[in-house]
XYZ file of C-alpha atoms in Angstrom:
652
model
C 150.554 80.996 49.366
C 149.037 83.983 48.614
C 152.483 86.308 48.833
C 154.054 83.852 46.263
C 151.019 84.245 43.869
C 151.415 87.931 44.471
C 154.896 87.939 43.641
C 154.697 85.311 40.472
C 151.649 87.741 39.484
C 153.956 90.837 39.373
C 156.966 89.347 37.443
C 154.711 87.495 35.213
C 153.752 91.716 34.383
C 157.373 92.857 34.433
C 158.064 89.633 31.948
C 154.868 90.537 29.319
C 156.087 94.236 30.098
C 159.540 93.768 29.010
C 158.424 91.543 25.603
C 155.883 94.237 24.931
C 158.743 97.521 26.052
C 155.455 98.676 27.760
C 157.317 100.975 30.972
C 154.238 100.987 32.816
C 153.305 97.572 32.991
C 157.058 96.702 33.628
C 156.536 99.315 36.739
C 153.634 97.862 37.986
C 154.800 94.699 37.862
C 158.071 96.183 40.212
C 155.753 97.749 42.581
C 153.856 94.419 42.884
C 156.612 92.195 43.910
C 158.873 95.053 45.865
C 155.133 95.598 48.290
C 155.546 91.798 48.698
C 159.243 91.151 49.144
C 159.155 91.995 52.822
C 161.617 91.940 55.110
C 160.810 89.174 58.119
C 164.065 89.764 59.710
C 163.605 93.782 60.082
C 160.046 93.265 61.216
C 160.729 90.867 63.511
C 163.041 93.048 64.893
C 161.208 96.067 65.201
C 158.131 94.476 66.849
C 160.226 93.441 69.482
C 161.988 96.320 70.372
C 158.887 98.043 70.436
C 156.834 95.252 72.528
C 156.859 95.659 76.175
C 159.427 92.836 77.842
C 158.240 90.543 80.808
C 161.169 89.122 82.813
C 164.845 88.625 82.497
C 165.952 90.197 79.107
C 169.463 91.636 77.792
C 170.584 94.793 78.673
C 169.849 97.415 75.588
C 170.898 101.035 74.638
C 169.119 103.695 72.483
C 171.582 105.576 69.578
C 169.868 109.025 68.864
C 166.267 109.088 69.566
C 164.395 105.543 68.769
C 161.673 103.937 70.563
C 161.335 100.729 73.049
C 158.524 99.256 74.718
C 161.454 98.773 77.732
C 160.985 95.997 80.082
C 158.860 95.451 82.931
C 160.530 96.386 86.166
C 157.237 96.058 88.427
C 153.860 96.671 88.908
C 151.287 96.662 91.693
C 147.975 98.458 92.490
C 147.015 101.297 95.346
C 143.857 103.577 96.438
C 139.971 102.832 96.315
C 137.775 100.133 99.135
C 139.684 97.531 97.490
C 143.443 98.917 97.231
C 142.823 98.874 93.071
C 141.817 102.170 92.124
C 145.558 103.064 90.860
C 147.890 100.601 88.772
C 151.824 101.509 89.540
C 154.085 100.497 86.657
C 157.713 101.081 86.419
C 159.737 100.573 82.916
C 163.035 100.288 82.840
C 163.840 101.884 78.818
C 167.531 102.150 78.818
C 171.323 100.860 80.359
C 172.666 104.044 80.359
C 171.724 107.917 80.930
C 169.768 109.301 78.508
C 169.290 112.551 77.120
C 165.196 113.109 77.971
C 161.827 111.431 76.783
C 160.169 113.017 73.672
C 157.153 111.407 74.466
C 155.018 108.603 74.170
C 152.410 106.593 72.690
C 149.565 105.057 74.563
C 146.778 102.757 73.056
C 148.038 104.078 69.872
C 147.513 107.774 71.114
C 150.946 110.170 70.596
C 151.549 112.494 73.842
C 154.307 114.510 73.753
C 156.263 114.642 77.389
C 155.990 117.928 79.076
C 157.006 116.736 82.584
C 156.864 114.690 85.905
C 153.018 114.444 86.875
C 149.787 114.090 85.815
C 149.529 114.115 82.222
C 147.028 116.382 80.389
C 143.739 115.137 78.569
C 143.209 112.397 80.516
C 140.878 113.845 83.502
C 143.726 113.308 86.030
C 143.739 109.311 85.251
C 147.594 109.115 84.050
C 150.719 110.099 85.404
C 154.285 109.577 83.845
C 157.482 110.608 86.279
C 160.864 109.762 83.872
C 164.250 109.113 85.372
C 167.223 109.479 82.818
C 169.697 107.021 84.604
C 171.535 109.267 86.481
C 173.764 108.020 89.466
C 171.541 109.578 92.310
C 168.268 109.325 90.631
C 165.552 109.519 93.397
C 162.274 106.953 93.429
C 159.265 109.422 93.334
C 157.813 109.804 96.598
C 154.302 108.742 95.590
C 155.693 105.220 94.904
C 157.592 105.197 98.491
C 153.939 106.394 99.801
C 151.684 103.879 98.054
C 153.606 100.641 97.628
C 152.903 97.573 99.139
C 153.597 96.524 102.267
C 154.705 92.837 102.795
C 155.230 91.993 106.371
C 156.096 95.717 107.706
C 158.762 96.336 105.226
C 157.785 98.464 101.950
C 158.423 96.617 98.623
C 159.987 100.114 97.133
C 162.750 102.503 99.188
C 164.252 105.467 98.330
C 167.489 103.310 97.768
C 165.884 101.557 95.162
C 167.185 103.910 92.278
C 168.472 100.946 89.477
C 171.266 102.898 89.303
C 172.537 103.832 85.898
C 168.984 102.702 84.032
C 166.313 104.854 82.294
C 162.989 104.452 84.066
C 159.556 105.933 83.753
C 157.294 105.674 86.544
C 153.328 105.068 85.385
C 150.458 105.428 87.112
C 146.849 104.581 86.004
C 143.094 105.017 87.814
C 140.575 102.589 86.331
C 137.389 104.221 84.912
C 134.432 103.767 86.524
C 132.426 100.844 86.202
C 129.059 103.572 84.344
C 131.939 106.214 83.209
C 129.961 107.880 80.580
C 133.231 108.883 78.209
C 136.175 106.102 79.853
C 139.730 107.033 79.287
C 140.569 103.295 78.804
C 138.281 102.003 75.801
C 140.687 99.243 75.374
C 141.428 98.601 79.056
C 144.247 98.678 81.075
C 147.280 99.975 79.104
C 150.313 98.811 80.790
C 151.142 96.825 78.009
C 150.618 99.328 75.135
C 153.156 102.122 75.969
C 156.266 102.600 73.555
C 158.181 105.154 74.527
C 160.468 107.737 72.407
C 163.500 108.324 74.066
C 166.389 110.678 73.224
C 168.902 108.141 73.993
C 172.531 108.007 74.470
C 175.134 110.947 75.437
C 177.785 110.230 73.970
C 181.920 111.835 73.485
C 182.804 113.220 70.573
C 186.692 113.088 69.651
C 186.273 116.045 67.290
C 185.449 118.084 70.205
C 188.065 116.850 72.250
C 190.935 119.154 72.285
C 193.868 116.481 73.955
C 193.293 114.266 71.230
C 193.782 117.069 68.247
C 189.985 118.342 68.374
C 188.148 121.297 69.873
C 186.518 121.709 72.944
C 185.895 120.500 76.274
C 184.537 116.431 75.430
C 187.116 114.390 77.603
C 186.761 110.455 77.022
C 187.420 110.218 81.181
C 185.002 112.609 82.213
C 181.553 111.716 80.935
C 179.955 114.809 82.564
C 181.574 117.059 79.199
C 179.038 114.335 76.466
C 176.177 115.999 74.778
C 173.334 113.619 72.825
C 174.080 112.980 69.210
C 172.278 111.349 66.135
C 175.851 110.733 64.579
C 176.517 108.147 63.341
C 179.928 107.737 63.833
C 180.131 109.075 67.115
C 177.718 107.152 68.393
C 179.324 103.839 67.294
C 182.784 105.443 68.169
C 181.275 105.452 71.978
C 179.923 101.842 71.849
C 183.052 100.738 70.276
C 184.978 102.145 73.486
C 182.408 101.131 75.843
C 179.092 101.953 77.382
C 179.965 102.052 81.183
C 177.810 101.402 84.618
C 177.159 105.302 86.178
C 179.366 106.088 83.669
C 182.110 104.829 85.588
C 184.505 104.469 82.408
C 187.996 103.976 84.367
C 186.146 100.214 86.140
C 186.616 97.816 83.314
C 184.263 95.449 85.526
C 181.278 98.218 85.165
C 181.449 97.601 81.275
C 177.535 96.995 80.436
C 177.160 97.638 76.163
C 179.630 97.735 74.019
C 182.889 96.950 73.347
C 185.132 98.458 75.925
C 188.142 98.937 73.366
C 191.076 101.498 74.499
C 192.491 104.544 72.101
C 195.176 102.552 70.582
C 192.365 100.006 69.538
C 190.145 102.475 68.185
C 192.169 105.498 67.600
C 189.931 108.846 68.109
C 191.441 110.968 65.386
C 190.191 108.685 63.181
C 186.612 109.618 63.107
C 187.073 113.175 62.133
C 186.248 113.038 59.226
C 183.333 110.657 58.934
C 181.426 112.374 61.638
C 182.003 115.833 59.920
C 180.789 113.899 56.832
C 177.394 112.918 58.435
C 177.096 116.555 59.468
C 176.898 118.184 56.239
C 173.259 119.200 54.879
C 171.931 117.778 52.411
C 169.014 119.869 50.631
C 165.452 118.501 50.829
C 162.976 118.920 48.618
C 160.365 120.462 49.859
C 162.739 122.637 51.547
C 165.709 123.371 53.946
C 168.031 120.758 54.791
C 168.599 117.911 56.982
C 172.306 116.128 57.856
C 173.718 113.934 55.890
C 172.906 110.796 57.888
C 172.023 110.224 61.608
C 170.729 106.823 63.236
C 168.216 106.299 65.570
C 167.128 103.299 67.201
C 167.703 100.526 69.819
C 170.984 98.021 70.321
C 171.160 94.784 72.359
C 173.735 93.654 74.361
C 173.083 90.052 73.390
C 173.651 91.651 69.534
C 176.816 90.193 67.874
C 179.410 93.171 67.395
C 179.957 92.639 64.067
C 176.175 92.684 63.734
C 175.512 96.267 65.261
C 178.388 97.581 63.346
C 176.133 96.282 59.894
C 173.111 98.276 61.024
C 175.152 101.731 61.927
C 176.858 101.375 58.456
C 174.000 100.509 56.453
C 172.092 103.409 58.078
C 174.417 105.906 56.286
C 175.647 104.078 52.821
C 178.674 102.828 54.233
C 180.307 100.098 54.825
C 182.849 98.662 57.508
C 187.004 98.334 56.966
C 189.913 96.829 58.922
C 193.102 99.591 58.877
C 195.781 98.868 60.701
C 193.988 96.456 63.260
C 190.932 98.494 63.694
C 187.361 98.232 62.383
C 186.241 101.543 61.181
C 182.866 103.096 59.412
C 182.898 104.274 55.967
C 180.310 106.097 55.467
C 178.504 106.728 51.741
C 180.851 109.274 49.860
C 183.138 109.618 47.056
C 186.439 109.224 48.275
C 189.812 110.556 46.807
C 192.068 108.405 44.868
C 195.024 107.403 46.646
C 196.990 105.053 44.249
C 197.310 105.127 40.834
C 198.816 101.430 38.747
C 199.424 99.787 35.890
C 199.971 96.887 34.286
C 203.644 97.818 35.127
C 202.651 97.426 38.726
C 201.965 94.120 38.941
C 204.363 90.843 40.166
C 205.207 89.045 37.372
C 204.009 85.748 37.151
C 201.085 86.514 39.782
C 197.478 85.597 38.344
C 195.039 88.379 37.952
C 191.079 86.953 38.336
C 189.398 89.073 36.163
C 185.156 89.564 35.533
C 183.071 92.277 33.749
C 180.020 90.505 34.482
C 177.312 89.373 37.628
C 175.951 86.193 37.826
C 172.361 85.782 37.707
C 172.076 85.061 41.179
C 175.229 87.632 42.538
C 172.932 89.927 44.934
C 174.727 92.915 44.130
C 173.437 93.367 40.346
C 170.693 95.226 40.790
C 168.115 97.304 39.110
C 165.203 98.252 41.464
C 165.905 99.083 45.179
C 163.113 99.844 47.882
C 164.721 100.388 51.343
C 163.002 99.140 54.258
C 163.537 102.296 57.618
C 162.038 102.859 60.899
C 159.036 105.844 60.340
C 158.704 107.940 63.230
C 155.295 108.904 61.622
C 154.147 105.718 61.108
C 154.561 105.103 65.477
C 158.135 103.685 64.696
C 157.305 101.287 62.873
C 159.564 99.818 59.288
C 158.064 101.209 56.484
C 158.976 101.383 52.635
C 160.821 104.239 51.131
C 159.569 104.880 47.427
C 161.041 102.298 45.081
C 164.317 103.390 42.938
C 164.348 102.176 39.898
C 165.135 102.600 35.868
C 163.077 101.209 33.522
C 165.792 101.375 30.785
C 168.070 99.341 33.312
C 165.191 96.574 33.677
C 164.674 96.103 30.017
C 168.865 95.892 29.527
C 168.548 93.295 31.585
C 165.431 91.708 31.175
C 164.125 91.024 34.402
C 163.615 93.190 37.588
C 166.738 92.494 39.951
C 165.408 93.926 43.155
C 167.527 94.359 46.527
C 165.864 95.345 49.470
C 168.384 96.682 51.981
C 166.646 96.681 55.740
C 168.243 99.768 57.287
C 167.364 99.333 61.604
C 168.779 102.399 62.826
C 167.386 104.878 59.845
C 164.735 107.245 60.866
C 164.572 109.399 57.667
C 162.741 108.962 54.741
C 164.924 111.050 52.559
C 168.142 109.525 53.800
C 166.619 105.784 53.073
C 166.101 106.982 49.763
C 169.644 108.528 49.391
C 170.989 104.766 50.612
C 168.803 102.798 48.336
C 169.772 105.391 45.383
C 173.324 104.272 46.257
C 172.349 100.285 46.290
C 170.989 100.936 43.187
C 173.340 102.622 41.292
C 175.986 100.240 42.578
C 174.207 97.627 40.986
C 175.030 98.521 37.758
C 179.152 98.504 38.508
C 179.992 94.894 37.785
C 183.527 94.826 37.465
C 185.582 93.038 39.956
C 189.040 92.146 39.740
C 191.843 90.113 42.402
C 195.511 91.196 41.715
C 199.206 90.943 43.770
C 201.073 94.694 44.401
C 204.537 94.395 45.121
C 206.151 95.624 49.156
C 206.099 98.984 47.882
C 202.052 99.206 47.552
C 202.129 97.391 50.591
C 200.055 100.605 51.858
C 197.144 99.809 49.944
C 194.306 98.740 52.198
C 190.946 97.892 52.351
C 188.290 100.367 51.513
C 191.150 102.478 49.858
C 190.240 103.911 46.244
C 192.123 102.742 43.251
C 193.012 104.049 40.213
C 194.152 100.994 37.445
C 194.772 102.388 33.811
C 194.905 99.089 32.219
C 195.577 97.339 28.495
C 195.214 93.856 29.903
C 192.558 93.957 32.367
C 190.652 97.209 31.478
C 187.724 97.917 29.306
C 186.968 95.099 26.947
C 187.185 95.628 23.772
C 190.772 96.965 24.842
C 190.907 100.603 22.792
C 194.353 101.773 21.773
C 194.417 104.037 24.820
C 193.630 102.033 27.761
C 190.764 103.992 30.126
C 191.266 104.073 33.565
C 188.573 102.352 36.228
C 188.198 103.331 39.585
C 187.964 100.363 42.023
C 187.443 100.186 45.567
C 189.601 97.614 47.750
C 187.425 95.242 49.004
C 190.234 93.526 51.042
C 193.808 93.324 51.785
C 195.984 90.688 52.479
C 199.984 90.597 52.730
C 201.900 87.154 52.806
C 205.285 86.876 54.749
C 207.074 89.007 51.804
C 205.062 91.797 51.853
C 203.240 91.386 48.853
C 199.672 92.703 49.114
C 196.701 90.809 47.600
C 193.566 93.087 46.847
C 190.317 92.007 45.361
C 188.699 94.841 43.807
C 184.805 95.870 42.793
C 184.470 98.851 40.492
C 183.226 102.198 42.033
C 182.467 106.161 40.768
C 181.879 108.996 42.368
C 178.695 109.657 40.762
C 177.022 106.536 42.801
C 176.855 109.065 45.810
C 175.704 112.313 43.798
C 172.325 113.410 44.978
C 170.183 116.511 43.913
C 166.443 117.693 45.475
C 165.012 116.494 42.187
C 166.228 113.149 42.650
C 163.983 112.699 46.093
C 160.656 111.183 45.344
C 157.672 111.701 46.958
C 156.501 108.951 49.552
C 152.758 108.563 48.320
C 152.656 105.519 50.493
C 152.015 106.819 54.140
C 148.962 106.212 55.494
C 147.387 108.793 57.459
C 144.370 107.808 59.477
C 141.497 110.115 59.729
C 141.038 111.948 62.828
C 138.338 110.869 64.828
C 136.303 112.936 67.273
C 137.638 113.235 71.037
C 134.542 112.935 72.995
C 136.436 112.266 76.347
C 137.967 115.883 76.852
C 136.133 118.732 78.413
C 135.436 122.230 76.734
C 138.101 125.033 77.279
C 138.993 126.042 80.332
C 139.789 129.208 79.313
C 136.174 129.704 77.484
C 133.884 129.891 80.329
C 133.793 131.738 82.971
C 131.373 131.370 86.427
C 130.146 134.201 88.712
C 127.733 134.823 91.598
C 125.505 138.106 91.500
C 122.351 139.369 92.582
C 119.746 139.755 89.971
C 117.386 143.245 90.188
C 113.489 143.135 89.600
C 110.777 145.665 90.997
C 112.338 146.824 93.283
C 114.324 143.718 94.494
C 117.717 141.800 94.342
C 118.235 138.046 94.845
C 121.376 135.975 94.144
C 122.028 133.993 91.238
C 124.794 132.482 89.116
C 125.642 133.568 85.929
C 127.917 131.284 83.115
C 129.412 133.228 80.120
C 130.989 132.073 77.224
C 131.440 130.345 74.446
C 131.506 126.884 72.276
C 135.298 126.325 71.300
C 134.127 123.759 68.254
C 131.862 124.389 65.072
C 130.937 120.887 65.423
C 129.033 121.666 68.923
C 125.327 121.458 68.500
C 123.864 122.329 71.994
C 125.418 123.171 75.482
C 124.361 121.908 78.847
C 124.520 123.736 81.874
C 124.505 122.146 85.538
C 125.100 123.125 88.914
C 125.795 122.362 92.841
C 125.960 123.584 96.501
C 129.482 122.297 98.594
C 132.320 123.043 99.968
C 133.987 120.595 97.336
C 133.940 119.857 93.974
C 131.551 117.119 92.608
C 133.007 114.337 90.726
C 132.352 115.345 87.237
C 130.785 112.258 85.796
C 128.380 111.860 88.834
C 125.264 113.087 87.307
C 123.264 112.667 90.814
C 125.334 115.411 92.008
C 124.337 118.004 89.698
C 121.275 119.563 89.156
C 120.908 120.873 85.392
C 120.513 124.556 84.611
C 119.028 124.219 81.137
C 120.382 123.950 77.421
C 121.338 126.425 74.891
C 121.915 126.428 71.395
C 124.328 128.853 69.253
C 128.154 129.385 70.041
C 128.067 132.902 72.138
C 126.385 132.330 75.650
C 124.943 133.881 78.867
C 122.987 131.074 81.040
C 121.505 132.958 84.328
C 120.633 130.569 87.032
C 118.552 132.418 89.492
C 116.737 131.075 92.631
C 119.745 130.270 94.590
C 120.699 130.454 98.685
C 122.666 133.371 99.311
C 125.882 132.868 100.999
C 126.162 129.450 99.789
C 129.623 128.009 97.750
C 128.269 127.040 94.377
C 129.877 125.172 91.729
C 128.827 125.074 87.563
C 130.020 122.692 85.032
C 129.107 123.347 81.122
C 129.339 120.591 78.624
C 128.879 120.200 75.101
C 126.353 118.055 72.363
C 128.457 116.659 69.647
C 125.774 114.769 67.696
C 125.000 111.962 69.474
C 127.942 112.248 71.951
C 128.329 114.440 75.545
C 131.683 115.373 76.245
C 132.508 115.767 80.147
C 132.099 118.241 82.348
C 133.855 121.159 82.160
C 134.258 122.315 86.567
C 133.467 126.302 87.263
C 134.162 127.796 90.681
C 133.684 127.283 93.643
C 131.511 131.211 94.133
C 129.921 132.303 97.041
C 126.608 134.092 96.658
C 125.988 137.386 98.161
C 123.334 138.232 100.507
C 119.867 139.699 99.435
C 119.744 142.960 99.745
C 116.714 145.369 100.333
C 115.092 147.436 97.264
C 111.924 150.089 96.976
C 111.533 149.710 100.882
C 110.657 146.602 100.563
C 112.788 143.885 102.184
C 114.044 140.552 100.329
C 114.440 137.499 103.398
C 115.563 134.072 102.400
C 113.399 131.522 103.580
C 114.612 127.792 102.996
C 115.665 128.538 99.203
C 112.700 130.820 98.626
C 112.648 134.538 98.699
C 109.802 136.692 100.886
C 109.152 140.259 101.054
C 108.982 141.803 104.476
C 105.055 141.520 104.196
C 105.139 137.874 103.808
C 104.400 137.806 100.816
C 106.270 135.064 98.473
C 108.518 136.053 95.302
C 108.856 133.052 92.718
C 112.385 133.423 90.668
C 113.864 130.790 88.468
């Protein structure tokens, strides 16, 4: 109830707006109802790709770099008096080799992925191994080591690759039950990983030499594919199929895709369309970014025709059918390849002609606001900043807004370069049907038209007729070769763009950082060495910790201490004996009093208001041995320190 008050609320403002030619009201009135106007379908979608799968599911691939929550393969636990210490997951992400993992997010935390093993800032509690879906990719051994065991046989085996899928390997340790600063405030996080994958590799045509291109790309040899965000090569690689171990020349290893041959989907014809999404398009805050690229995740339960939709609404485009195949158009002004007239057409066919939309035609339109995917936002849809013109609204006299849900965009600036498009579109309302005689029989669909017409051209007709520019919507050609065409208007200004046409996305919400109390100070800020201290005449050992705080926010540091041969466990606080406190940033803590020849070990951790962060581990050191001084001799006695006379000497 309360989104359709919201939305009667905000064209109740564009209505009084438009009566009163107030532009602001009629704005804020836009805004209103375009925040509301969701888009269930692209939400829907997006929080499942992103949601961790449990059981059977379809098989899915990743275009460019997108992110999954990727299915549950298994999980089981290892280590500790119970066998629970350690949680094993493994996530299958894709059904194909992929380029590498960017990273990932975990309880809502971004890491970036720097390699197999543990995985930094996390006090050795987390460790990610990936596995691109190569043929031969090996099971890590500490998963052979630590898996169960179910009557004498392991549950995991070095054979058990899942050949051909993307994997990462997780492993978990549970906090302690009085952890001071746990890693896992909101428990155990197998279910809150999404992962950002660099996804499929995929052949290029243009860089195939054999088929009129350049280079080394062979469709038969997958080894010679490089990653891409293309659009158009990307879908020209699902159209020909996405094969087991890349085993292309098996039709029965077909997996995603289509599995179409060359003469179905002719390579030479993407040329030009991927070299189109290549070019740079100017930003404006500066440099430049390619025309359009996709990103995101594809099902194998997804209807062809459906897939196909999302890569060509991604880039402005649309999809065509030339000479039996289905091709991508993407967003550009295209050359004119016919030119009629009235002279053109078949006598006595009928010509279905309209200059106007009808009030509930979805393409007129007058306010746009895209729906992408934000990679800032953790991958989630998000609203580009609303296009609109106010003068376009008041011609005619009510908002018109089109929300166009683009799945595979990643970019900002390219959503708003696609909903720029929708919207200037919007305001070309000419359509028109019409029969070309066998000789125009070449006219196809998504060709551009020139018609310089008396009849059927601008309205009122002038005395020289003014030539429209429409785009063939689709073609049809009966069993004497006459073509029928139905016809929208187009121009090639719909797909100009300039940097001051980008506006700027006020809408992204940036959470304030909050204070990391779980990580230790610096490594590389304090340092830990054994000496012996002089006084009247004598030397005894001590320790001696130098450094300083690596934060402004740091209001005292702590200073503790113990004798091993190993190092204590850091949040044990019975194994440490505390060496004092200091204030101030720059620091020399001298901890005298201590058994010579003995390993020590030092931790220093910081105050951060009302918070201790953990323990930073110094050493191990071994203490020297007393030595004599003024003739007088300095013995260690059961931690305290005698002169030869018997005598006692007090340090610390």
């Amino acid at each position: 109830m309360a989104k359709v008050v919201g939305i009667a609320t905000g064209v109740v403002m564009i209505g009084v707006g438009i009566a009163q030619m107030n532009p602001v009201l009629i704005a804020q009135g836009i805004m209103t109802v375009a925040t509301i106007l969701l888009a269930p379908s692209m939400k829907a979608r997006t929080a499942s790709k992103n949601t961790l799968t449990i059981g059977e599911t379809a098989r899915e691939g990743i275009f460019g770099e997108g992110s999954t929550g990727g299915s549950l393969v298994d999980i089981f636990n290892y280590g500790g008096k119970y066998g629970t210490d350690w949680t094993v997951a493994i996530y299958a992400l894709a059904d194909h080799r992929c380029e590498a993992l960017t990273g990932f997010y975990v309880q809502d935390k971004w890491v970036p992925f720097t390699g197999d093993g543990l995985v930094a800032g996390y006090k050795n509690q987390l460790r990610v191994d990936w596995r691109p879906g190569a043929w031969d990719d090996e099971v890590p051994a500490w998963v052979l080591a630590n898996c169960p065991v179910v009557g004498g046989v392991p549950t995991w085996t070095a054979n058990d690759r899942g050949r051909g899928v993307a994997k990462v390997y997780v492993a978990w340790k549970a906090d302690k039950s009085d952890a001071k600063n746990p890693v896992w405030t909101s428990g155990s996080p197998w279910s809150s990983f999404l992962w950002v994958v660099k996804g499929l590799r995929c052949y290029q045509a243009r860089k195939d030499s054999s088929v009129g291109g350049s280079g080394a790309h062979r469709w038969d040899d997958p080894s010679t594919r490089e990653w891409t965000d293309n659009p158009i090569d990307c879908r020209y690689t699902w159209a020909r199929g996405i094969y087991a171990g890349d085993h292309v020349d098996d039709p029965a290893m077909l997996l995603l895709g289509r599995g179409l041959s060359d003469i179905e989907q002719p390579p030479e014809n993407v040329f030009a369309p991927a070299n189109l999404c290549d070019e740079p398009v100017a930003l404006k805050g500066g440099g430049t970014e390619p025309r359009y690229r996709i990103g995101g995740v594809f099902g194998g339960d997804d209807k062809y025709i459906d897939t196909d939709d999302d890569i060509a609404s991604a880039c402005g485009g649309y999809t065509v059918e030339r000479e039996g195949a289905i091709e991508i158009v993407p967003g550009a002004a295209q050359p004119v390849l016919w030119d009629i007239t009235d002279d053109d057409l078949i006598v006595g066919s009928s010509v279905n002609s309209s200059d106007f939309r009808t009030q509930t035609d979805a393409e007129w339109v007058n306010t746009v606001a895209v729906k992408y995917i934000e990679p800032t936002q953790q991958w989630k849809d998000h609203s580009a900043p609303v296009r609109r013109d106010t003068a376009d609204i008041l011609a005619d006299g009510e908002a018109k807004v089109a929300q166009p849900a683009l799945t595979l965009c990643t970019s900002g600036t390219q959503a708003q370069r696609v909903g720029e498009m929708k919207r200037r579109m919007g305001r070309l309302w000419r359509t028109r049907s019409l029969t070309l005689p066998p000789r125009l029989v070449g006219v196809e669909h998504g060709d551009w038209i020139r018609w310089t017409s008396k009849r059927y051209g601008v309205r009122p007709v002038p005395d020289e007729p003014v030539a429209i520019i429409y785009r063939v919507e689709s073609d049809s050609q009966d069993k004497g070769w006459q073509n029928q065409l139905t016809l929208r208007e187009i121009r090639t200004d719909v797909y100009g763009w300039t940097v001051d046409d980008e506006l700027d996305d006020g809408s992204v919400a940036i959470d304030n950082p909050t204070p990391d109390f779980s990580g230790a100070p610096g490594g590389g800020d304090w340092t830990l060495t054994a000496e012996l201290v002089s006084g009247n005449g004598l030397a005894a050992p001590a320790l001696r910790i130098t450094g300083a705080a690596d934060s402004d926010t740091v209001t005292s540091i702590l200073f503790d201490y113990a004798a091993g041969s190993a190092s204590p466990d850091a949040e044990d606080d019975a194994a440490w004996t505390s060496a004092g406190t200091l204030t101030g940033s720059a620091t020399d803590m001298l901890i005298p009093g201590v058994m010579a020849g003995t390993t020590y070990w030092a931790a220093v951790s910081y105050q951060i208001g009302a918070e201790r962060t953990d323990r930073l581990i110094l050493g191990p050191v071994t203490t020297p041995a007393a030595e004599t001084g003024g003739g007088r001799m300095l013995l260690e006695d059961g931690g305290r320190f005698l002169l030869e006379d018997g005598s006692q000497l007090l340090l610390g």
